[in-house]
XYZ file of C-alpha atoms in Angstrom:
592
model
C -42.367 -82.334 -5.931
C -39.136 -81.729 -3.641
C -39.574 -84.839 -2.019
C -40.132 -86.662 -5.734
C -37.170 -85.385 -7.383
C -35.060 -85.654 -4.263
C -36.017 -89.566 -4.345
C -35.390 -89.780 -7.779
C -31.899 -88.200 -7.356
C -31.216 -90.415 -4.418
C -32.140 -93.592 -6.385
C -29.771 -92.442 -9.112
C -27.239 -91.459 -7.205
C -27.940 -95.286 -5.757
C -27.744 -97.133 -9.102
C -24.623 -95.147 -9.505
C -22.883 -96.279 -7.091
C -24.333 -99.753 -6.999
C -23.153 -100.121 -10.548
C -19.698 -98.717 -9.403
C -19.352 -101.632 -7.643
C -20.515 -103.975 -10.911
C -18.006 -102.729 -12.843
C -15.161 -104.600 -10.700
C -17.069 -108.022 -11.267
C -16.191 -110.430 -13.577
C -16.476 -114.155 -13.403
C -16.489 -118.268 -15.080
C -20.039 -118.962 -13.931
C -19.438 -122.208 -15.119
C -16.588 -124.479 -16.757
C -17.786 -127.843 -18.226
C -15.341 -130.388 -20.018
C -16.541 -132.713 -21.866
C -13.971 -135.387 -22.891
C -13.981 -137.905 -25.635
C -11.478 -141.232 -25.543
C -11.083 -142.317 -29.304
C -10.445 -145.150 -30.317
C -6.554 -144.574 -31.218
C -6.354 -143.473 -27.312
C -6.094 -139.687 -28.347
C -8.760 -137.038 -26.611
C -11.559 -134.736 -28.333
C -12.121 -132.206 -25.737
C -14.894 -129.356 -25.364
C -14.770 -126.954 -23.288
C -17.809 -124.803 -22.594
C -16.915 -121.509 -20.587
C -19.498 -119.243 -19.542
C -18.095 -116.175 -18.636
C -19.259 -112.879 -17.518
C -18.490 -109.072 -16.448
C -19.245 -105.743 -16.394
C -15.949 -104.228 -17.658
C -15.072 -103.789 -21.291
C -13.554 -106.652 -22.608
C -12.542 -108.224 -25.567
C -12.851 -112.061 -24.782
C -11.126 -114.604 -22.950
C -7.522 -116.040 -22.730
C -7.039 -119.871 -22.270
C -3.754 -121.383 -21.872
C -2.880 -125.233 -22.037
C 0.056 -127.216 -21.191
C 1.768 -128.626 -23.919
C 3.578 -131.389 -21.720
C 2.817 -132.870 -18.551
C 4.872 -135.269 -15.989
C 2.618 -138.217 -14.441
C 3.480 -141.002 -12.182
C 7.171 -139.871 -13.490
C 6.712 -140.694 -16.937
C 7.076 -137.187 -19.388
C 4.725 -136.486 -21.913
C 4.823 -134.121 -24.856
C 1.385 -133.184 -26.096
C 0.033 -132.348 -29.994
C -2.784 -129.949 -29.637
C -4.739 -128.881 -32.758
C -7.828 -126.690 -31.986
C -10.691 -127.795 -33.982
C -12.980 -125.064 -33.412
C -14.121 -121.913 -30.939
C -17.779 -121.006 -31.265
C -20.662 -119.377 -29.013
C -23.858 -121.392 -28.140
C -25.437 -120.700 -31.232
C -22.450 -121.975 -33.107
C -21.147 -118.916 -34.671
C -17.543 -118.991 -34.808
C -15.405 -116.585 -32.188
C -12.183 -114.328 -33.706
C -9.083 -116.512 -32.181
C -5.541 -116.634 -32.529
C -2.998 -119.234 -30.850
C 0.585 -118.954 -29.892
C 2.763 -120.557 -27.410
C 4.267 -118.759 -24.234
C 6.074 -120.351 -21.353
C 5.408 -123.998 -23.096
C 1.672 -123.359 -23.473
C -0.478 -123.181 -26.146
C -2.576 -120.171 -25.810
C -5.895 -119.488 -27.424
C -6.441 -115.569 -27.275
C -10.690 -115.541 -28.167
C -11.871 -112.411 -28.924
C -11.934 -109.894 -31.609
C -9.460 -106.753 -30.928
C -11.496 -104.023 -32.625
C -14.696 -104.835 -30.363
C -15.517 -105.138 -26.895
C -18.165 -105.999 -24.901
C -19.729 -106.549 -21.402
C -22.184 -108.721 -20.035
C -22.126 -112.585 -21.080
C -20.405 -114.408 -23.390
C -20.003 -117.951 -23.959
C -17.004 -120.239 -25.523
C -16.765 -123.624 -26.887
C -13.712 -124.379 -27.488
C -12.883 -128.193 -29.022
C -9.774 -129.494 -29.576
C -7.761 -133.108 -30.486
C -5.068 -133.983 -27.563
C -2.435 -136.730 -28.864
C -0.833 -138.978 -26.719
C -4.501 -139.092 -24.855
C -3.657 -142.126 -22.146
C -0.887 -143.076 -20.107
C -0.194 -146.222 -18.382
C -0.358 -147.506 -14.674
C 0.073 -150.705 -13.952
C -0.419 -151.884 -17.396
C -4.127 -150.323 -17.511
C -5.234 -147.335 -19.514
C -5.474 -144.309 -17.584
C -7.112 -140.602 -17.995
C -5.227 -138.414 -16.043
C -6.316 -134.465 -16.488
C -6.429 -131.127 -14.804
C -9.732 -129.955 -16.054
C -9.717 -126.190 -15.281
C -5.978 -125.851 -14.657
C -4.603 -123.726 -11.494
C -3.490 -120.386 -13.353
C -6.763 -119.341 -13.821
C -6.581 -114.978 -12.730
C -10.592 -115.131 -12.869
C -13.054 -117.126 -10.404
C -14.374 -120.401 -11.287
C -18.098 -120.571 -9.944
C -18.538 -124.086 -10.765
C -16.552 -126.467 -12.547
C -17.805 -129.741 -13.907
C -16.367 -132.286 -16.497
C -17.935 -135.587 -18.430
C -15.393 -138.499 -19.359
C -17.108 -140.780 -21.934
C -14.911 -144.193 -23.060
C -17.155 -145.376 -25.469
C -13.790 -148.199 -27.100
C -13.277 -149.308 -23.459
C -15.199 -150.095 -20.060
C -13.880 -147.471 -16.934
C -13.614 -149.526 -13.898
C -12.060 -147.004 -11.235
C -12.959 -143.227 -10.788
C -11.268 -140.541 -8.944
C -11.569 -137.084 -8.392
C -9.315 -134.145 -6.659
C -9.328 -130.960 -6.107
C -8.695 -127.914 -3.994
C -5.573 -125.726 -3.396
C -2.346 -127.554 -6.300
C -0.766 -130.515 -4.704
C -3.900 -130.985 -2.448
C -7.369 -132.699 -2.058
C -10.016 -131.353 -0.714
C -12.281 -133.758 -1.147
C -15.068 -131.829 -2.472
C -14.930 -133.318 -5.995
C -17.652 -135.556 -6.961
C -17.585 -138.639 -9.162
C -19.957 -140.816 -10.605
C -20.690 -143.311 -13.080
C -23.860 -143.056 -15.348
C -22.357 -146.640 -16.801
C -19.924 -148.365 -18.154
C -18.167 -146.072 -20.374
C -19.221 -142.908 -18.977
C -18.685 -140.674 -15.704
C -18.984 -137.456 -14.414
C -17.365 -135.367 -12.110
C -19.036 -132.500 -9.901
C -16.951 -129.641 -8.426
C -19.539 -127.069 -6.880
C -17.537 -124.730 -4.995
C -15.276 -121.811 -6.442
C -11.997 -122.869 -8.209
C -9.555 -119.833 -7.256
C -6.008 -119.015 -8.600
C -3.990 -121.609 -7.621
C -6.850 -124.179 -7.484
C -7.278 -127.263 -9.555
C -9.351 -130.010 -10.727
C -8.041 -133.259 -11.601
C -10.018 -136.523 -12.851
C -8.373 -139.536 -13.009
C -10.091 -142.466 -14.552
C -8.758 -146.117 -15.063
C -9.912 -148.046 -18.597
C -10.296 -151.894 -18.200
C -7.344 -154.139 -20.334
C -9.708 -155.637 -22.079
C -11.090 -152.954 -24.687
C -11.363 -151.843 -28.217
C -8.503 -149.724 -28.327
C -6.117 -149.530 -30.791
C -2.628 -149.097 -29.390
C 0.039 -147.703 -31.325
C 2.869 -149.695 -32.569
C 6.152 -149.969 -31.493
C 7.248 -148.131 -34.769
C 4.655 -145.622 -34.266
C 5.637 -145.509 -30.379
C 9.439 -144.896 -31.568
C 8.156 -142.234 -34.350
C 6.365 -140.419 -31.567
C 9.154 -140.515 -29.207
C 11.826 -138.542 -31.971
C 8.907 -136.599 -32.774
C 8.104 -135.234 -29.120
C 12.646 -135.686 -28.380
C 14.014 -134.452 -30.866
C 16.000 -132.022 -29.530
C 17.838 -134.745 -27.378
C 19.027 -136.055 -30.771
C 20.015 -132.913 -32.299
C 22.166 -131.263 -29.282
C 24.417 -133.704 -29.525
C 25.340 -133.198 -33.621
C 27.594 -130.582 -33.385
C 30.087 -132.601 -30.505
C 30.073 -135.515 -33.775
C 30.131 -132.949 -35.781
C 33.216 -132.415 -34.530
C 34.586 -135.513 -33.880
C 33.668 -136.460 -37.524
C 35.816 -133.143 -38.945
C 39.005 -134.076 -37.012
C 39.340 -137.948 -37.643
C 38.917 -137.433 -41.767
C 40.590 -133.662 -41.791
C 42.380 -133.435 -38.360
C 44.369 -135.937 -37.642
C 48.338 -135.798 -38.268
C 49.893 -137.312 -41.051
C 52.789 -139.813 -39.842
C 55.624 -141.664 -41.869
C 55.032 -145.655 -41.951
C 58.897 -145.522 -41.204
C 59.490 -144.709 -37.376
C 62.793 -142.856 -37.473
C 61.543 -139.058 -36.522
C 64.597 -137.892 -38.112
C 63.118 -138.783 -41.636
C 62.141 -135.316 -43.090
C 61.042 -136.816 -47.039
C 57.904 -135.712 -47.499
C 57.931 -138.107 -50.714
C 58.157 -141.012 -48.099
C 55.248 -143.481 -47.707
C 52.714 -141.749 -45.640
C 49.225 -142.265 -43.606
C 46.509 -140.802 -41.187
C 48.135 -141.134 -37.360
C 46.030 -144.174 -36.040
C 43.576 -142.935 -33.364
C 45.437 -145.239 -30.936
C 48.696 -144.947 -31.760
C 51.300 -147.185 -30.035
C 54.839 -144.393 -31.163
C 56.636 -144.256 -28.347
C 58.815 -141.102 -27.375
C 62.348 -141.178 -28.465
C 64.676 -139.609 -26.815
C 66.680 -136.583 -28.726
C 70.141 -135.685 -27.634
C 70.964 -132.682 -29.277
C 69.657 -129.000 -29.753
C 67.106 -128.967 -32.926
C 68.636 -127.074 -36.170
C 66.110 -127.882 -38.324
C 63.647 -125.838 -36.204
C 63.951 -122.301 -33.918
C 62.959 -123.078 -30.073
C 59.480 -120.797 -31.388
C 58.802 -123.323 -34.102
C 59.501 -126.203 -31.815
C 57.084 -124.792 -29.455
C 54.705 -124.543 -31.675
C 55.326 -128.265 -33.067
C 55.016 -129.161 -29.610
C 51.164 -127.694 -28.573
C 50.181 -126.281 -32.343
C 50.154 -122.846 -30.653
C 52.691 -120.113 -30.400
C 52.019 -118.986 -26.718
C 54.329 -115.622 -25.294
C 57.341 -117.987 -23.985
C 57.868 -119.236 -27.307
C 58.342 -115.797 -28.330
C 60.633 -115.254 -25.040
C 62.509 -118.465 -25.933
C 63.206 -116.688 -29.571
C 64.636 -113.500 -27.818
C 66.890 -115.982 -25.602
C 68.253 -117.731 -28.575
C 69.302 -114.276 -30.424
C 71.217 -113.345 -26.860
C 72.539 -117.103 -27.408
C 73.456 -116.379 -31.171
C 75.679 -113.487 -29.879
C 73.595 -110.533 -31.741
C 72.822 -109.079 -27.633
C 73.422 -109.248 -24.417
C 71.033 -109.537 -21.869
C 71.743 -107.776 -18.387
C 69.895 -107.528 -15.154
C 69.494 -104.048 -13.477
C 68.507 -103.786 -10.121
C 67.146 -100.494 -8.249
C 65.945 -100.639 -4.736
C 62.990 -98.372 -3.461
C 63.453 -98.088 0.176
C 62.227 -102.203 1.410
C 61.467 -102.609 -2.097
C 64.013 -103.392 -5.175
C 62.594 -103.272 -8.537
C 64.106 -105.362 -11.298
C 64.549 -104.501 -15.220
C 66.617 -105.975 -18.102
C 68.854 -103.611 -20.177
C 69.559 -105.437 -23.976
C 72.379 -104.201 -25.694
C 73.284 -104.561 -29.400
C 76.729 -105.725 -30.209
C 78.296 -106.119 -33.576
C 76.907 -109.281 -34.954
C 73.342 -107.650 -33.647
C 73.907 -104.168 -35.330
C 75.058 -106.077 -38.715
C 71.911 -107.779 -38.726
C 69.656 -104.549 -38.341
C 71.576 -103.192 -41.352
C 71.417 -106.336 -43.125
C 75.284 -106.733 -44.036
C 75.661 -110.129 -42.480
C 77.073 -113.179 -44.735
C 74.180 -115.049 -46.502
C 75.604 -117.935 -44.393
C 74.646 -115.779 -41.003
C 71.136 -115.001 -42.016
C 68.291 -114.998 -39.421
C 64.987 -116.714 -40.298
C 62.102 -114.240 -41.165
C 60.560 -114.047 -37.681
C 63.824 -113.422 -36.285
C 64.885 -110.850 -38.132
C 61.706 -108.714 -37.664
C 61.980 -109.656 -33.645
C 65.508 -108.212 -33.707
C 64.417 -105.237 -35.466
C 61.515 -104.761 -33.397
C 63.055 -104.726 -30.708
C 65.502 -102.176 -31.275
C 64.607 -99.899 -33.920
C 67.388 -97.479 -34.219
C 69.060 -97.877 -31.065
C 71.314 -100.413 -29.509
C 70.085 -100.408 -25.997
C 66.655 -100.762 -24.559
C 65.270 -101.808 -21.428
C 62.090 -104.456 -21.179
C 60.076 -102.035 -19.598
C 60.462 -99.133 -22.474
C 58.911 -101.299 -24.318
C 55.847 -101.814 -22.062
C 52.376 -100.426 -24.519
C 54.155 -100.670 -27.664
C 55.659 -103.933 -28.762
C 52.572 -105.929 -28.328
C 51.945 -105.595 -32.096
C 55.004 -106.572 -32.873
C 54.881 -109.377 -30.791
C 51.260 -110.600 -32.058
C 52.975 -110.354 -35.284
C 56.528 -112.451 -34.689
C 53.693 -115.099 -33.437
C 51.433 -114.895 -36.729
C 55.305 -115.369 -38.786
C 56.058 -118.627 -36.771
C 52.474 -120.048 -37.262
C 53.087 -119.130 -41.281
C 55.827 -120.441 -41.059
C 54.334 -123.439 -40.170
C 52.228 -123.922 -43.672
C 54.915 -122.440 -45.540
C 57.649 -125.205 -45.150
C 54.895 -127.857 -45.314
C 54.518 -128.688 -41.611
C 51.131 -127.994 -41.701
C 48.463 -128.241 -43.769
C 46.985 -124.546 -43.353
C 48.070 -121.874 -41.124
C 47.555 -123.927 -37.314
C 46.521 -120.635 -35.778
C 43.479 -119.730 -38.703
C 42.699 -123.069 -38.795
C 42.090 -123.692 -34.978
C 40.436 -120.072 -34.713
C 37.793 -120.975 -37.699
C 36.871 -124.382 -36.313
C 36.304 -122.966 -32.885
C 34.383 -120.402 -34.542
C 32.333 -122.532 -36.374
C 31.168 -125.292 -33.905
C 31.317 -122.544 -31.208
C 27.783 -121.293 -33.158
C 26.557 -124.374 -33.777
C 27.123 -125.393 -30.321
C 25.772 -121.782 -29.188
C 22.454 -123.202 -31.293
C 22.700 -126.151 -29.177
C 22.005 -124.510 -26.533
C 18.863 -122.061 -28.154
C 17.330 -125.865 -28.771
C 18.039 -126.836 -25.564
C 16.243 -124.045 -23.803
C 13.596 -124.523 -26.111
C 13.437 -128.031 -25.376
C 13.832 -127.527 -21.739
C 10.281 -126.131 -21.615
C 8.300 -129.338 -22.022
C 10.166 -130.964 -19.874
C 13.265 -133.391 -19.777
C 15.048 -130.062 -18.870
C 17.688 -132.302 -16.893
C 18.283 -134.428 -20.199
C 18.774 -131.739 -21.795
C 21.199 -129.890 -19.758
C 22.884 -133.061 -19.170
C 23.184 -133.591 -23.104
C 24.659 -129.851 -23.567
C 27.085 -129.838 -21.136
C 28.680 -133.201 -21.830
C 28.766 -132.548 -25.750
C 30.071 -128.785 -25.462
C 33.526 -129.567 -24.155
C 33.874 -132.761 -26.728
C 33.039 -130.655 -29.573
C 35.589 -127.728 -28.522
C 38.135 -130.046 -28.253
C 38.061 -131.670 -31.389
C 37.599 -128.593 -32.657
C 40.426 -127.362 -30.917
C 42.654 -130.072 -31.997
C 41.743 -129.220 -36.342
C 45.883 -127.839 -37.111
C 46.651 -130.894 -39.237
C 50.280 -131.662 -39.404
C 51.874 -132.994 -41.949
C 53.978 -136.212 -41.812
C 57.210 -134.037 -41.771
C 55.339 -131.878 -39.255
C 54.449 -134.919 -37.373
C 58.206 -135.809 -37.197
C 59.387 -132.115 -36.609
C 56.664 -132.363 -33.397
C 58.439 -136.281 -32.586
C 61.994 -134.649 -31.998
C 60.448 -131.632 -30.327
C 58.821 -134.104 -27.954
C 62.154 -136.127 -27.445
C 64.134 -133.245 -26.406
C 61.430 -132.027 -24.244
C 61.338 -135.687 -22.417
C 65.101 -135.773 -22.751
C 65.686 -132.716 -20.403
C 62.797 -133.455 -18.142
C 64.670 -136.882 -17.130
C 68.049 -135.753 -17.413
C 69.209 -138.316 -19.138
C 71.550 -136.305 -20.828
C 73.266 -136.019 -17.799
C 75.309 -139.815 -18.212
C 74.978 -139.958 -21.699
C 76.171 -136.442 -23.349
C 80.173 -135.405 -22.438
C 80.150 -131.920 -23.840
C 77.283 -130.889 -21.563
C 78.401 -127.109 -21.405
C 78.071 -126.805 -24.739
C 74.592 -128.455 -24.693
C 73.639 -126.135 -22.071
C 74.518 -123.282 -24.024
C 72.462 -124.471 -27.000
C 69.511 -126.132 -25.609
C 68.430 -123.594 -22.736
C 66.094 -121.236 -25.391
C 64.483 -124.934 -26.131
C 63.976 -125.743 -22.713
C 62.056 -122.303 -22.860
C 59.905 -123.040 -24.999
C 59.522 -126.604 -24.663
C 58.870 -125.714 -20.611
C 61.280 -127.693 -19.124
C 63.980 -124.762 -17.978
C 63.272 -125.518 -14.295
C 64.253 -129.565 -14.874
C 66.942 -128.037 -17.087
C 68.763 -125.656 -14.089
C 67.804 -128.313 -11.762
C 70.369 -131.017 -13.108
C 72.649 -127.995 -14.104
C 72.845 -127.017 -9.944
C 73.507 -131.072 -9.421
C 76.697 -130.980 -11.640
C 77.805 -128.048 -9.921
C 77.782 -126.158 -13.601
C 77.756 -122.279 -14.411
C 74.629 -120.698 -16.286
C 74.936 -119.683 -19.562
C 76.975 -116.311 -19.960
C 74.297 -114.614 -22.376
C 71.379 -114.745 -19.976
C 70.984 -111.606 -17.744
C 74.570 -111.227 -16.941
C 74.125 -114.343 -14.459
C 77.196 -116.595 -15.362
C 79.039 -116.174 -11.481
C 76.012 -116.852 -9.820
C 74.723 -119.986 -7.812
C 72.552 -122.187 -10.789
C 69.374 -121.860 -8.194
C 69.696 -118.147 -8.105
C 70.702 -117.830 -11.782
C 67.226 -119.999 -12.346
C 65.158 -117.329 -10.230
C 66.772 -114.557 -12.112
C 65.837 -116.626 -15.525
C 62.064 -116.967 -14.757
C 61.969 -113.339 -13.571
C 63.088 -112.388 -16.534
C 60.553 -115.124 -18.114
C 57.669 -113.718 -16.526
C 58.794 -109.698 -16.871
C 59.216 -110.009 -20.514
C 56.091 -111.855 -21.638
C 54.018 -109.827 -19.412
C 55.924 -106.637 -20.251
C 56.108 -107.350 -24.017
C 52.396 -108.267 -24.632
C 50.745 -105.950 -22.715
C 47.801 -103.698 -24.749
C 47.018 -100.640 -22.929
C 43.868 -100.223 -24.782
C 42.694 -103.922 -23.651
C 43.273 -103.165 -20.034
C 40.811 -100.224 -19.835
C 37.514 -101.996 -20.826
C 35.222 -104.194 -18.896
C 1.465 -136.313 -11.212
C -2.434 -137.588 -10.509
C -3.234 -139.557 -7.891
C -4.380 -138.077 -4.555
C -3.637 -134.535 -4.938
C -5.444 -132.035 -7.729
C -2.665 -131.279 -10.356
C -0.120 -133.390 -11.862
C -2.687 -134.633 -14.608
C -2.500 -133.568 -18.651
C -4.272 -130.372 -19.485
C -5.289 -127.731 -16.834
C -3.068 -124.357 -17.491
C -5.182 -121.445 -16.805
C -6.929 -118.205 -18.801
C -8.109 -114.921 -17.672
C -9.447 -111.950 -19.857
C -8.408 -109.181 -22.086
């Protein structure tokens, strides 16, 4: 009885460990495609997938291609699953998504498992069904796909053209981008043939038939119109990416561009004169203008210049005060051992502290922006240095900026505020350009990536510049901008130089302009060729050489602006045809 029960034990213990070694087993004992040319060249497909395993399972995943490249020509395919049964017909629990530009069946119902066999036919419509090569109809397709995670016993597949005779058959398979040559193909007759693949289709295998149609058949080809129809339908995000760049351009020919006078004399400042839309090639040519600007402050001219108000605009302002007489600007040196370290000491005098207290003549009186600069920058003291105000002014200077650009709407220069306009625009075709490129990824993933990516980044910097470009100026703004433009081109040539006699005086006036208008360095240039003093109000330079008295000049330039605007809070963050693959269909599947 020992020796019974010890056998008995011993065959149990057996079983369990043979059926240890089941559990890890699970397999496709068979994939068999059967494919169906229609008439109107699309595919019915069936799939019958016998699968089986000794885990606990719910079903089977099966993942298709939604877009293939063949012989070089891309192809977007329309799947629509018809129906996912067992052998007895009896419909399987599916859903479908799409992942990774696939469309993925997920058979299987997730509140029940199972182990053993199971069995899946799954049918569904492929449209476009054919391509061409060498004007002939062709069936290129991966039947099992290479991204299968479980083993493919067998694989088999049945190609019937019953609309149009198949006169060539191939077959490929083996490891993707190879052959093999263990495929078999035959022809039963004239509108059918089979292929054969008998040994096991791994990850990273494939099989591929490829079967030629004759050119004379009973297909119906689609139309051109239909052809065209097809090709927005599977493009169309190569025709949307490129809206918001027209978008764009669109926007700033009917509601950018400047207003200019039909008259050409830039001094005209009527806004009641006859008026019209700048032409988009317009032949103006710059005049020259020979005197400092009084209708404008070198900030306003700046910003008639570029439609911005940038930090040396703001600079330029503070030079013009110094020039106006309410302070005077002085340059302190300290040295620190090799080292000297440079600051600028502004001190109030009369004119400057009458202005704080507001008891000059109504005849005297600073524009807005000026005013609150002034004030700014001394509060209730009458000397500062540049560097006291380092962490604390750059309000104040964000603010003289946002006065200049009001300023620009308020006297009718402009038809809104340039700064909110340009910031809303951007804003606006920024996110539909930032949608652009959501599409285009989306796109990308069925191919034509390249198009794509070629089609985003050409159309992102046209739309931003349009877009950039929205400030509308008004005809008197236009004008304003004209003379701002002439100076600017004056200096740069000097051709003040022979034509202007009191040129001291001009110096005295224009240099804040040439600040803002960026042309100081042409400016002290031509002032070191006549042998001519610098301006007494800037840094306490007059009785030094012009090219030193320029050095000192951008020094102070570059100290200020960077000194004035700095934030401390800001600077603390941070294809088929000898080779298995390439054909329409395939993907891949495993379990779940």
């Amino acid at each position: 009885m020992k020796k019974i029960a010890l056998s008995i034990w011993t065959t149990v213990l057996l079983l369990v460990m043979s059926s240890g070694t089941v559990l890890a087993f699970e397999e496709i004992t068979s994939f068999e495609s059967e494919i169906i040319i229609n008439q109107d060249t699309t595919l019915t497909i069936t799939e019958d997938i016998s699968y089986t395993t000794t885990l606990t399972k719910h079903g089977i995943l099966r993942y298709i291609p939604l877009s293939y490249s063949h012989d070089d020509i891309h192809r977007r395919l329309h799947l629509d699953i018809e129906s996912v049964v067992n052998e007895s017909g009896t419909p399987h629990q599916f859903e479908t998504y799409t992942e990774n530009g696939n469309l993925v069946l997920k058979i299987g119902d997730p509140d029940r498992t199972f182990s053993g066999d199971n069995r899946y036919l799954i049918t569904y419509h492929v449209d476009p069904g054919l391509i061409y090569r060498d004007v002939s109809p062709v069936l290129s397709w991966d039947i099992t796909g290479e991204g299968w995670t479980i083993p493919i016993a067998s694989a088999s597949a049945t190609v019937q053209s019953p609309y149009a005779e198949i006169i060539k058959i191939d077959c490929y398979s083996g490891f993707y981008g190879t052959d093999d040559g263990l495929c078999t193909p035959s022809r039963t007759d004239s509108n059918t043939a089979e292929f054969i693949y008998g040994s096991t289709v791994a990850y990273n295998d494939n099989v591929t038939v490829d079967v030629t149609l004759s050119n004379t058949n009973q297909l119906i080809l689609p139309t051109e119109f239909e052809q065209f129809m097809r090709f927005l339908r599977d493009n169309w995000e190569l025709f949307v990416i490129p809206i918001p760049a027209l978008l764009s351009v669109y926007l700033w020919y009917t509601r950018g561009r400047d207003w200019v006078f039909i008259s050409q004399n830039i001094f005209d400042l009527d806004p009641d004169k006859p008026k019209q839309l700048r032409p988009v090639f317009d032949s103006r040519r710059t005049r020259f203008v020979y005197e400092p600007l009084t209708t404008m402050t070198p900030g306003e001219a700046g910003l008639m210049l570029d439609e911005r108000v940038d930090n040396h605009d703001v600079i330029a302002e503070i030079i013009d005060l110094a020039h106006k007489k309410y302070f005077k600007i002085e340059e302190k040196t300290k040295k620190m051992l090799v080292f000297k370290q440079t600051d600028y000491s502004l001190s109030l005098l009369k004119k400057g502290e009458n202005a704080i207290a507001g008891t000059l003549s109504k005849n005297e009186s600073l524009p807005p922006h000026q005013a609150y600069l002034l004030k700014s920058l001394f509060g209730s003291k009458k000397t500062v240095t540049i560097s006291s105000l380092k962490g604390t002014f750059h309000t104040k200077m964000a603010k003289v900026k946002e006065m200049i650009n009001t300023t620009g709407k308020s006297k009718g220069w402009f038809s809104a505020n340039p700064s909110s306009s340009r910031a809303l625009w951007l804003l606006v075709i920024g996110i539909a350009q930032g949608g652009m490129l959501g599409v285009a990824i989306s796109g990308s993933q069925y191919g034509n990536g390249l198009w794509h990516a070629l089609l985003l980044v050409v159309s992102t910097p046209i739309a931003l510049f349009f877009a950039y470009h929205m400030p509308q100026k008004t005809a008197v703004g236009s004008n304003l901008a004209m003379q701002a433009q002439g100076l600017k081109y004056m200096i740069k040539t000097g051709k003040w130089r022979q034509e202007i006699n009191e040129k001291r005086l001009f110096i005295e006036d224009v240099l804040p302009f040439a600040i803002s208008l960026g042309v100081v360095d042409q400016l002290a240039k031509h002032m070191k060729d006549l042998n001519m003093e610098p301006p007494s109000y800037v840094a306490g330079m007059s009785s030094v050489s012009a090219s030193r008295w320029t050095e000192s000049l951008n020094s102070f330039n570059s100290s200020a602006s960077s000194t004035l605007s700095y934030n401390p809070s800001s600077s603390s963050s941070s294809g088929g045809g000898g080779s298995s693959g390439g054909g329409g269909g395939g993907g891949g599947g495993g379990s779940w």
